[in-house]
XYZ file of C-alpha atoms in Angstrom:
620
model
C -31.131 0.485 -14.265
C -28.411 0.534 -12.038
C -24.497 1.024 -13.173
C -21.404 0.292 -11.247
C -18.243 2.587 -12.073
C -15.068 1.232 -12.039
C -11.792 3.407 -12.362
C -8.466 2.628 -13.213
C -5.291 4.568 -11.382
C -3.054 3.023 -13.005
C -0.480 0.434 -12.531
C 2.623 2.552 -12.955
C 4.043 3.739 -9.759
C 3.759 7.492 -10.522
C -0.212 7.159 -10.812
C -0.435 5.694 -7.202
C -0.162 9.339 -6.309
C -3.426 9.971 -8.085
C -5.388 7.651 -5.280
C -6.890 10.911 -3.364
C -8.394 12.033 -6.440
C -10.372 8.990 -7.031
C -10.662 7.635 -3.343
C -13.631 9.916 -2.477
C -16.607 8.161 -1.705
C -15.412 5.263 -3.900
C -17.623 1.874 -2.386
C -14.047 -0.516 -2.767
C -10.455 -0.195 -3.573
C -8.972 -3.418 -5.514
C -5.022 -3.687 -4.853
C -4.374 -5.883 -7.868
C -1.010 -8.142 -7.580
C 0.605 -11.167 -9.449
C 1.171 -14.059 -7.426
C 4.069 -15.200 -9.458
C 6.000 -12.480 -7.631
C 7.325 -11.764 -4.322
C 5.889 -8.657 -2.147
C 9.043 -7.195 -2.264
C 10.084 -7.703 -5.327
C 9.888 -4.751 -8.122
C 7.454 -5.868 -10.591
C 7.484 -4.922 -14.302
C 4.781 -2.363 -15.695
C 4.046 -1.049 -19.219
C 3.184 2.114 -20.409
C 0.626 2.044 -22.636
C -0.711 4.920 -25.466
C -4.330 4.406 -27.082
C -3.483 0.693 -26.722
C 0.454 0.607 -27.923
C 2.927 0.020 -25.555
C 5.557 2.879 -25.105
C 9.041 1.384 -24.949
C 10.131 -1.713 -23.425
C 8.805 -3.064 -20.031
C 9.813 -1.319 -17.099
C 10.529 -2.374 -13.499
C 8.792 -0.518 -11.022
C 10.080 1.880 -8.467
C 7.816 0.199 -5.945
C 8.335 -2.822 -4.392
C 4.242 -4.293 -4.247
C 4.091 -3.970 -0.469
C 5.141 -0.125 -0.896
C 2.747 0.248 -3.555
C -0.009 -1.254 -1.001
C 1.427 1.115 1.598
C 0.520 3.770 -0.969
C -2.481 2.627 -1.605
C -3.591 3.043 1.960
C -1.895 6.272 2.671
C -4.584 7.652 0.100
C -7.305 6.426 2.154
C -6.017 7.898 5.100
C -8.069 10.824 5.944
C -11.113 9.038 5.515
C -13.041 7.923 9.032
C -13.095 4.506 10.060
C -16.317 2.606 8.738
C -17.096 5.455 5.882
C -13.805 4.841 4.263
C -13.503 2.320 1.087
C -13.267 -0.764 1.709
C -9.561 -2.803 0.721
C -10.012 -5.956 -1.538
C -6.979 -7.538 -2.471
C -6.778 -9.602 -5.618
C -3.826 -11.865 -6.684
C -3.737 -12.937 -10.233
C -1.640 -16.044 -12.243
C -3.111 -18.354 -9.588
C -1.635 -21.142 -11.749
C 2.048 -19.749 -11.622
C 1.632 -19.507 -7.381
C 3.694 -22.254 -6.506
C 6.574 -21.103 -9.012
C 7.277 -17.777 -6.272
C 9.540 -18.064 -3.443
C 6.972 -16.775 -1.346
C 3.872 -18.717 -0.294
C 0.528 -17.461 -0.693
C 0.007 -17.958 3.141
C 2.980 -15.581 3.955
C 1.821 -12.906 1.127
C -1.450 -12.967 3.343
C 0.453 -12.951 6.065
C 2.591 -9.802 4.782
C -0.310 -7.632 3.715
C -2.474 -8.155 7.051
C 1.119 -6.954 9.202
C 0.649 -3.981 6.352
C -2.891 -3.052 6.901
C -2.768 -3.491 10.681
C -3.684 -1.661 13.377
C -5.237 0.886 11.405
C -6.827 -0.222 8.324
C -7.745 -3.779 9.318
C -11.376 -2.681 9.696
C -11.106 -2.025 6.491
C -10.018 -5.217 4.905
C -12.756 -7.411 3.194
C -11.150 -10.800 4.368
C -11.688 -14.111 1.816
C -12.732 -16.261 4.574
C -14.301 -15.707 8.207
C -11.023 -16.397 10.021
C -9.425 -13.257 8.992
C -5.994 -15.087 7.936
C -6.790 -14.675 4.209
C -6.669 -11.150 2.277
C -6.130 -12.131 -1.341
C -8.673 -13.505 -3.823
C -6.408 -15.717 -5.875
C -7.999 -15.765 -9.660
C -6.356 -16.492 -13.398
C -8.045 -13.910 -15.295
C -7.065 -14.557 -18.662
C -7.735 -18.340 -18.592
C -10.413 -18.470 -15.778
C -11.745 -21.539 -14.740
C -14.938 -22.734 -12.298
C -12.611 -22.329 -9.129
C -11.802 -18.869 -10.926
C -15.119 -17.756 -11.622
C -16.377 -18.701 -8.134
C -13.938 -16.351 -6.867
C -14.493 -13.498 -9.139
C -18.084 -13.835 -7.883
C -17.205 -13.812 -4.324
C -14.785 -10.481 -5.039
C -18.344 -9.296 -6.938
C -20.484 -9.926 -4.029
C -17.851 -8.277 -1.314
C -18.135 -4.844 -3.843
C -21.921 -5.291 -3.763
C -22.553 -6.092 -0.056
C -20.635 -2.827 1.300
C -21.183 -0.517 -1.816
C -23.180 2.744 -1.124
C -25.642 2.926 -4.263
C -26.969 6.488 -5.037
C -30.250 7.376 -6.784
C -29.060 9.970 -9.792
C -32.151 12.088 -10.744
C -33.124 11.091 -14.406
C -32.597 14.646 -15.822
C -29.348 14.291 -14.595
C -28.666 10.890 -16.252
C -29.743 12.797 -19.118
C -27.783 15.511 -18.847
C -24.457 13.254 -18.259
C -25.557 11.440 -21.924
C -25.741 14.369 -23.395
C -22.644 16.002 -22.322
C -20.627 12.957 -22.847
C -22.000 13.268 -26.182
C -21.424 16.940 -26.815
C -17.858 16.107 -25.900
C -17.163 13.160 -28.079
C -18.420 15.569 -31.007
C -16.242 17.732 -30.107
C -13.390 15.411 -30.358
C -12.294 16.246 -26.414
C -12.786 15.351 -23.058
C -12.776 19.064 -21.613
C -15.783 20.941 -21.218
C -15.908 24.558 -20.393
C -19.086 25.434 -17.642
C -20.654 28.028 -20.460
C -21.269 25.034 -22.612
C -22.710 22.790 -19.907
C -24.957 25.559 -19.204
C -25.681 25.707 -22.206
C -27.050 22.286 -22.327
C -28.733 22.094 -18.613
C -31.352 25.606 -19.858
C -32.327 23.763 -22.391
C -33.309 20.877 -20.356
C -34.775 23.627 -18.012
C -32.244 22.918 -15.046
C -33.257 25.967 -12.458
C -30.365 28.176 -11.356
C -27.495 26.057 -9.451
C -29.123 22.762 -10.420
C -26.260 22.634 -12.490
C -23.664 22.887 -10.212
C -25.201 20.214 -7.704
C -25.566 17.704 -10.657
C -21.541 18.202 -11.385
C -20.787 18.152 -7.885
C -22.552 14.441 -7.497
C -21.097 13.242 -11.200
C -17.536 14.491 -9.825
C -17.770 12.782 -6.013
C -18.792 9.559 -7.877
C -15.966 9.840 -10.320
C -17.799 10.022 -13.210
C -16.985 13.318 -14.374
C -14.088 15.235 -12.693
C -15.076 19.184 -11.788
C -13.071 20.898 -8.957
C -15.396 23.806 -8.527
C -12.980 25.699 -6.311
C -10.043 24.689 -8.043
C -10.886 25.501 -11.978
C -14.717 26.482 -12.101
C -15.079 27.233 -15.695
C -13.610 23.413 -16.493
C -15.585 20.113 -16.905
C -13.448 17.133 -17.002
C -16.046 14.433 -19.258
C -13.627 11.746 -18.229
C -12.009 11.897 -14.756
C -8.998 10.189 -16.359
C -7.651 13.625 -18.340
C -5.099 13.679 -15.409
C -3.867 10.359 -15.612
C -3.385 11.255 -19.915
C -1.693 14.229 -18.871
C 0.702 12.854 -16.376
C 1.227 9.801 -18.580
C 3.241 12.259 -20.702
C 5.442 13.086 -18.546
C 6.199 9.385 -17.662
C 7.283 8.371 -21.131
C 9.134 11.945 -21.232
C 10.781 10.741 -18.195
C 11.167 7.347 -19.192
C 13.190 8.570 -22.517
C 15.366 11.039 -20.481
C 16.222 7.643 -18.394
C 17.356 5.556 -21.583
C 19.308 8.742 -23.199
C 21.268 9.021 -19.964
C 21.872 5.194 -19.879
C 22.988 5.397 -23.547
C 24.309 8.401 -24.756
C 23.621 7.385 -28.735
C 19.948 8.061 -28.194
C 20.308 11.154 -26.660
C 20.182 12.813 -29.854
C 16.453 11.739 -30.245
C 15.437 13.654 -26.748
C 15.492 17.646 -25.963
C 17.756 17.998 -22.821
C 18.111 21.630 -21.573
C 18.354 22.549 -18.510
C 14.787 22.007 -17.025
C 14.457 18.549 -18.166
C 17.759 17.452 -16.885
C 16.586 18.858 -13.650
C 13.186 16.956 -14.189
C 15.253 13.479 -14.676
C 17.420 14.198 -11.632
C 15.011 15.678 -9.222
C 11.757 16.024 -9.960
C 11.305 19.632 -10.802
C 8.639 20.418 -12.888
C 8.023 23.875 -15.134
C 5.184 25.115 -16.673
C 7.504 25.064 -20.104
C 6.871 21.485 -19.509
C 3.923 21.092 -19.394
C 3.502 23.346 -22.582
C 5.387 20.955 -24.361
C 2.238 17.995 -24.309
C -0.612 20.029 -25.887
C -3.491 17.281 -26.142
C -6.476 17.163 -23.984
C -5.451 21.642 -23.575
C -8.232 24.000 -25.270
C -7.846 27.538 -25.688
C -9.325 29.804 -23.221
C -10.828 26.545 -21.026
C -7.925 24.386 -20.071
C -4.853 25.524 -20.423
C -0.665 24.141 -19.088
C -1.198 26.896 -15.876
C -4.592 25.551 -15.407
C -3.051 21.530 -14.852
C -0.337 23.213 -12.831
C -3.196 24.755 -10.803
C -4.915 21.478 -10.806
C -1.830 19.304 -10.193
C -1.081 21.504 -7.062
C -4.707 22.193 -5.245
C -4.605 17.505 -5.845
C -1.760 16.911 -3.807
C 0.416 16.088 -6.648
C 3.021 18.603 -7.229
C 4.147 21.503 -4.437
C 5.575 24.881 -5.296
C 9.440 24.681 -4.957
C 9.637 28.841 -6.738
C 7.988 30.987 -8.228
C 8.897 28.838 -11.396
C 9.345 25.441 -10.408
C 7.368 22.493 -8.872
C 8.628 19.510 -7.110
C 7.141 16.278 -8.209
C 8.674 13.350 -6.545
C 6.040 10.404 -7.860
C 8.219 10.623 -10.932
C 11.728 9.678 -9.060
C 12.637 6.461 -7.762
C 12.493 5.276 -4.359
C 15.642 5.096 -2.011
C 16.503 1.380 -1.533
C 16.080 -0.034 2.468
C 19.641 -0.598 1.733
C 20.835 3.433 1.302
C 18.300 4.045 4.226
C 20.317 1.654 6.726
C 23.384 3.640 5.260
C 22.424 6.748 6.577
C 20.976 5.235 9.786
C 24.177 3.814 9.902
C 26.372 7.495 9.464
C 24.066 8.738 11.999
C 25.018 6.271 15.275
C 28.435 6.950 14.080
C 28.179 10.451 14.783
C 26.174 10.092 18.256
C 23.088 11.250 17.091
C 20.197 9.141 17.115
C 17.245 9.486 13.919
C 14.052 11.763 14.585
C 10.736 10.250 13.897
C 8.018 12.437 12.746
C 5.336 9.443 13.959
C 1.781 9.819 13.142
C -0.548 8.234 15.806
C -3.727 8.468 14.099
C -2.580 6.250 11.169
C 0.140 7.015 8.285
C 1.563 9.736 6.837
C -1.307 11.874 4.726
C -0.272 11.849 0.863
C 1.296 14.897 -0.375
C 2.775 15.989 2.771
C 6.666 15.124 2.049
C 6.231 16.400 -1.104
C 5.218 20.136 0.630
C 7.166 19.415 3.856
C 10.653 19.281 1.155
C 9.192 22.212 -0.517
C 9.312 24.349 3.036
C 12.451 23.134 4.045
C 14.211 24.507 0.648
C 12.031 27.996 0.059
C 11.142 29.070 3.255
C 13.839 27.681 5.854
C 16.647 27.987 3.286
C 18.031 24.235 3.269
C 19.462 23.281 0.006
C 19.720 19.558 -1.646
C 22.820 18.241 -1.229
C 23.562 16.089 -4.221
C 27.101 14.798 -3.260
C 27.107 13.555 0.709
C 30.933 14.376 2.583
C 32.570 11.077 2.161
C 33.181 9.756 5.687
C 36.215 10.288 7.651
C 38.696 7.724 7.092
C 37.295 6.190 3.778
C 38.173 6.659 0.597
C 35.461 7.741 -1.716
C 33.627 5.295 -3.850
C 30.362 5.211 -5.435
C 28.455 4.260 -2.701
C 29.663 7.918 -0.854
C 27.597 9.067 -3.664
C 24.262 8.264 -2.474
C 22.065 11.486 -2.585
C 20.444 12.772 -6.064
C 16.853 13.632 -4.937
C 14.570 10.561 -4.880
C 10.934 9.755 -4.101
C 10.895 9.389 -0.546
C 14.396 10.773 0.742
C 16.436 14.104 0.479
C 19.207 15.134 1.950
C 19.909 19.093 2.908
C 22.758 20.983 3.756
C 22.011 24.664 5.280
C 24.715 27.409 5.250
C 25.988 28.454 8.450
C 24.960 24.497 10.045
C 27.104 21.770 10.607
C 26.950 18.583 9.087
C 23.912 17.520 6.358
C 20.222 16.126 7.037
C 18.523 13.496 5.833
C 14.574 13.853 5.788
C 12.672 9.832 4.452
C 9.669 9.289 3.809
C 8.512 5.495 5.645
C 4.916 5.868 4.703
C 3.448 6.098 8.276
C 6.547 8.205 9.675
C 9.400 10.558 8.810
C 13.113 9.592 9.901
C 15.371 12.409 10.455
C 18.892 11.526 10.089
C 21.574 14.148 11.112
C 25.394 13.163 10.040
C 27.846 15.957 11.416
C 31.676 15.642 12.574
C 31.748 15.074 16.212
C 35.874 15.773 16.365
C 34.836 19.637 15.808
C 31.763 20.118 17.833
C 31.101 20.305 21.629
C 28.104 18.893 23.130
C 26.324 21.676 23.653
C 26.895 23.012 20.298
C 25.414 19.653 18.985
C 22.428 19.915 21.473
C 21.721 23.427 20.036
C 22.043 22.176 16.291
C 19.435 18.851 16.922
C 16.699 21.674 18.563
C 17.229 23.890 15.703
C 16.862 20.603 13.005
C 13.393 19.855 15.081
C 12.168 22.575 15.221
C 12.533 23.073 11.758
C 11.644 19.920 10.690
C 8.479 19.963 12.807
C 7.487 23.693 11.044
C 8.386 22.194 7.700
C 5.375 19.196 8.444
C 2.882 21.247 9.915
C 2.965 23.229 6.845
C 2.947 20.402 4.810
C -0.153 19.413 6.933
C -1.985 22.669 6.451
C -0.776 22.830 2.362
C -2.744 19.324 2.268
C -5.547 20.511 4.082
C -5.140 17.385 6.411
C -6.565 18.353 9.447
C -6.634 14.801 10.965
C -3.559 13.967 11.787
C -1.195 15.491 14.377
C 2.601 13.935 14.354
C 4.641 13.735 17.305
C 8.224 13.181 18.007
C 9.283 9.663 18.421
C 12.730 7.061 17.836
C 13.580 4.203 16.030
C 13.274 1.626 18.650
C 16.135 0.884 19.990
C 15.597 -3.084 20.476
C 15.365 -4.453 16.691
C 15.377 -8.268 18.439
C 12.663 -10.911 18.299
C 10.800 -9.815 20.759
C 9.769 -6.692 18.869
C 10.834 -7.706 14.805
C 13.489 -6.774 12.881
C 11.613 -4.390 10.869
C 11.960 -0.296 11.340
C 8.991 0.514 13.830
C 8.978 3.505 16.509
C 8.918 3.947 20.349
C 7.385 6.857 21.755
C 8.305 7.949 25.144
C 6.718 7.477 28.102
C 4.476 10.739 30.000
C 7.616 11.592 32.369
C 9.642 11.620 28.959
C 11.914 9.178 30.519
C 11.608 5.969 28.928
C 10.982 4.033 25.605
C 7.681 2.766 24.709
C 8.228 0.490 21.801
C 5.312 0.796 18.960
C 5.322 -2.911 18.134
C 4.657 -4.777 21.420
C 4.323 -2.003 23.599
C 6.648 -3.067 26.756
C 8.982 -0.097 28.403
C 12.412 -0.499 28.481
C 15.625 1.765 28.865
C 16.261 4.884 30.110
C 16.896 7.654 27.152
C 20.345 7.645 25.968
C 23.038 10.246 25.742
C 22.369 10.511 21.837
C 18.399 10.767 22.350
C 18.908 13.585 24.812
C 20.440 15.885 22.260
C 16.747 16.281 20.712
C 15.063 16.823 23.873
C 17.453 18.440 26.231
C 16.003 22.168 27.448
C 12.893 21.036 27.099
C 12.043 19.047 29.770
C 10.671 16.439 27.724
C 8.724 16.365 24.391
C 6.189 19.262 25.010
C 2.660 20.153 24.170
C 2.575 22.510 20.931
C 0.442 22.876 17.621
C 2.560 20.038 16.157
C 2.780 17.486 19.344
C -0.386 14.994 20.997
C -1.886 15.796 24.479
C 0.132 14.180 27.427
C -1.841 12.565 29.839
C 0.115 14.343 32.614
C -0.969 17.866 31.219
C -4.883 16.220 30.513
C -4.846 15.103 34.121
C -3.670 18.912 35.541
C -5.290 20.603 33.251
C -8.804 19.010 32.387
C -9.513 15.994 34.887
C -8.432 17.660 37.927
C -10.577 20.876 37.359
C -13.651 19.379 35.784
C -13.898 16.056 37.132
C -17.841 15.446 37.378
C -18.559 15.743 33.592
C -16.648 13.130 32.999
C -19.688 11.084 31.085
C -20.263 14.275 29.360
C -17.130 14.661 28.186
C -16.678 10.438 27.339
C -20.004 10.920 25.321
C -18.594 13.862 22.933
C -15.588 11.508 22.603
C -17.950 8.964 21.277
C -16.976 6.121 23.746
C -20.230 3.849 23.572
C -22.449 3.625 26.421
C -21.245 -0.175 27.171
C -17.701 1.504 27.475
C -19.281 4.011 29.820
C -20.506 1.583 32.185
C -17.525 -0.936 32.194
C -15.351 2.423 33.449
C -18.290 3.758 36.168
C -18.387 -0.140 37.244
C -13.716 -0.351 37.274
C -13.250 3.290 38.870
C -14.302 4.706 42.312
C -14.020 8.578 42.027
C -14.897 11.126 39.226
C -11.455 11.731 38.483
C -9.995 8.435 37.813
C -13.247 8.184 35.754
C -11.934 10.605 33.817
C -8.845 9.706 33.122
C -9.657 6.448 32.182
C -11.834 8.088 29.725
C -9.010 10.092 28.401
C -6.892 6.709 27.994
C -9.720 5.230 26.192
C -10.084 8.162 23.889
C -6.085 8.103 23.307
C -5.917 4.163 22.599
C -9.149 4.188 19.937
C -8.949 7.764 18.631
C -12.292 7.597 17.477
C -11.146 11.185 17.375
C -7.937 12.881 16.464
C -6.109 12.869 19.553
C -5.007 16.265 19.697
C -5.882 19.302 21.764
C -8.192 20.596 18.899
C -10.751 18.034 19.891
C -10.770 18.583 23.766
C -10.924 22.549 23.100
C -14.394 21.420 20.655
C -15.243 18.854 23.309
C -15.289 21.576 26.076
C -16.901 24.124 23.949
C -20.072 21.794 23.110
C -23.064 22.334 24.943
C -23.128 19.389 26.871
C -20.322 19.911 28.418
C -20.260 23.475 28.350
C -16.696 24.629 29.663
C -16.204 27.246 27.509
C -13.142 29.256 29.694
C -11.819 26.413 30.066
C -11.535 26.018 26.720
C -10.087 28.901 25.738
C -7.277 28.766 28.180
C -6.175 25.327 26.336
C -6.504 27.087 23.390
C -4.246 29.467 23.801
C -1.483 27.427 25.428
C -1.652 24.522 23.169
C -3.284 25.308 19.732
């Protein structure tokens, strides 16, 4: 027979963050939205528990194109044509025309979303790749409905990877899904499942490469080198677990809106700092006991569990930083502090990401670095600006999902680090009146450089080994030739002029206020955290290896017809080359990052191993 699995994250903003644990080698990801509301409009989710909703309906923290956003940062690290494939669906088909927005610009909306990077990925409704959503009523469907759940049926089948399951394994799966239900839980420790597999007369290890396959097909849920003793018999434990902490949070919420039910909820210390910035304890997580068994799963083992996932980030020795459960900072209080920091001179930082968007979990550990290893602290209560009273909006900064603001004894002036999905934005607000130019110049390369260290750790906490960020701008030209949205420009190789992200035409000269990030350093420079420049490639490879150019384009994986059309364009080996290297930079079949040109020189076609090692030690 042959079974399809389907698993549900979650609608609730907080599970979005859960999307790495079930993305793995999933065959489609449905992004399920009601067309009765706008993209950008917060829509309302319940909380449900064992089929009884918890409290009243609750609008979400995430508009439904930043919940899409999410959804694709979770498929980030996954290579282009193995990754799962996106199918959006749009529900209330019959309430369409009631929305503000048109079905045509929703498509329209999503597709800007998706692209450049995860268009591939996209299972369009019709040929002409201008419609994403499946419009259906599900709860009343009719023909026209059923057609189209067919058609969303037929996409899942046509690019679904089916595996063959051994039947001893099937058995085994029945049997320990069975052991489990008699046991009235869903947690499994390894001595009883090898207890089981002997008597089915599973040789030694068999075991292990049957949980392995249940786990990567999301079936059962068994992080060998995270807890090996524990058997998850339903990959949604997590979700149960964290869905505790949601109503817990969502209660906290409604006491501090009205004080008369604050009698009803425990609030000490650690869950005040839980409401107000995400800190989590292990006291906690003590406090929800189901799904825990003695001596198998345990509060520390979750922690463990939440951690090695991506979730949560060690803030202490005692306390974790969980941002899913805070809300996000409105586009509004983002142009706010955009808006402090062209008063003070000082243009934002972007932390851009070239090879696609920013890896989940990586804010979440960069914030961790930035308070326990580089000593920032969380500035609750911004300065109120000079020459303006103080009013509410002054006080902007309690810790939220996707923004934090730090103040650092000894520095100047506070820093805001936000989270925009597929880059960072560095905001630095200081007063100008009491520092020279050179003292500001000084303060803007020690904020990089920390800022940088704080992401590469983040990076290496995630185990994202993809992605390499550089430093970038907001673009300075938010006009119609290049939208009004927030996009980047990167500079140019002589690290003199703006390359705007969006349409990709040069324009001005760097600015006084852009300088102070770059100044003594002639230009954004090669390092562990910064993308190859062509002008270094060009010195440094193409100039001193020239004829292996095809050797080099072939471990790059350019195709052979892209081969050719360069051989045919250029006259000598090293223009060759660097058209190869431009290629290699505008596809990124690859990372483009000096890690792949040191394993590029180091394979055995091309076989430049000193070479190799020199770039190695200067740039990696």
């Amino acid at each position: 027979m042959e079974l399809i699995y389907l698993t549900d994250t979650g609608g609730q903003q907080p599970f979005w963050d859960l999307i790495p644990i079930f993305a793995s080698d999933t065959s489609a990801t449905l992004f399920v939205n009601r067309l009765c509301e706008k993209l950008d409009d917060h829509p309302c989710n319940d909380l449900y528990e064992i089929g009884k909703q918890v409290g009243p309906s609750q609008r979400a923290t995430l508009t439904t194109a930043e919940a899409f956003k999410t959804m694709l940062r979770g498929l980030h690290e996954g290579k282009e044509g193995k990754r799962s494939k996106i199918i959006a669906v749009g529900t209330h088909r019959d309430l369409a025309d009631d929305c503000e927005e048109t079905l045509e610009e929703k498509n329209k909306k999503l597709a800007e979303i998706a692209s450049p990077h995860f268009q591939k990925d996209v299972i369009f409704r019709k040929d002409d790749m201008k419609e994403i959503i499946f419009p259906v009523n599900t709860k009343k469907p009719d023909e026209d409905d059923k057609k189209e759940a067919s058609k969303i049926r037929a996409s899942i089948e046509k690019g679904g990877k089916k595996h063959k399951i051994p039947i001893w394994w099937f058995i085994l799966q029945m049997i320990l899904e069975a052991l489990a239900h008699r046991l009235g839980r869903r947690v499994l420790s390894k001595d009883e499942c090898l207890h089981i597999s002997d008597s089915l007369g599973f040789v030694e290890g068999e075991l292990d490469t049957a949980l392995a396959f249940f786990d990567k097909l999301n079936i059962f849920l068994y992080k060998k080198n995270i807890l090996p003793n524990v058997v998850f018999t339903n990959p949604q434990v997590p979700v149960d677990k964290l869905s505790r902490l949601i109503e817990k949070q969502y209660h906290l919420k409604a006491a501090e809106a009205d004080p008369t039910k604050a009698t009803s909820v425990a609030m000490d210390g650690q869950w005040k700092n839980f409401r107000d910035s995400g800190i989590l304890t292990l006291e906690c997580l003590n406090e929800f006991m189901a799904h825990y068994v003695d001596g198998i799963f345990t509060a520390s083992d979750l922690l463990q569990l939440l951690k090695e996932l991506l979730i949560i980030s060690r803030l202490s020795p005692t306390e974790y930083f969980f941002p899913a459960v805070l809300s996000m900072t409105p586009e509004s209080r983002v142009n706010q502090f955009l808006d402090r920091c062209r008063e003070s001179g000082i243009a934002p930082l972007v932390v851009k990401f070239p090879t696609g968007w920013a890896p989940p979990g990586v804010y979440c550990c960069s914030v961790c670095h930035l308070q326990s290893e580089t000593g920032w602290e969380v500035v609750h209560k911004p300065p109120t600006p000079s020459g303006k009273e103080e009013t509410s909006d002054t006080q902007l900064c309690q810790t939220s999902r996707n923004s934090i603001t730090f103040a650092k004894h000894g520095r100047p002036g506070s820093v805001t680090f936000i989270d925009n999905f597929s880059f960072f934005i560095a905001c630095v607000n200081v007063d100008t009146r009491k520092m020279e130019r050179k003292e500001m110049v000084e303060h803007c390369q020690a904020v990089r450089s920390e800022l940088f260290a704080a992401v590469e750790a983040g990076l290496e906490n995630t185990h994202h080994e993809k992605s390499c960020p550089v430093p970038a701008f907001l673009c300075p030209h938010q006009n119609k030739s290049c939208s009004t949205r927030l996009h980047t420009a990167h500079l140019s190789e002589n690290g003199g002029k703006w390359i705007c992200s969006v349409n990709y035409d040069i324009f001005n000269y760097l600015t006084p206020d852009q300088t102070l990030w770059l100044s003594g350093t002639g230009g954004v420079t090669p390092s562990r955290t910064s993308a190859p420049i062509m002008r270094d490639l060009a010195n440094r490879v193409a100039a001193v290896i020239p004829h292996k150019w095809k050797e080099v384009a072939i471990q790059l994986d350019l195709s052979r017809s892209e081969r050719k059309a360069i051989e045919k364009d250029e006259d000598k080996s090293f223009d060759c080359f660097i058209a190869v290297l431009e290629q290699w930079k505008q596809t990124a079949n690859l990372p483009y990052t000096w890690k792949t040109i040191v394993t590029v020189l180091k394979s055995a076609s091309v076989d430049e191993t000193r070479l190799a090692e020199k770039l190695e030690k200067d740039f990696c």
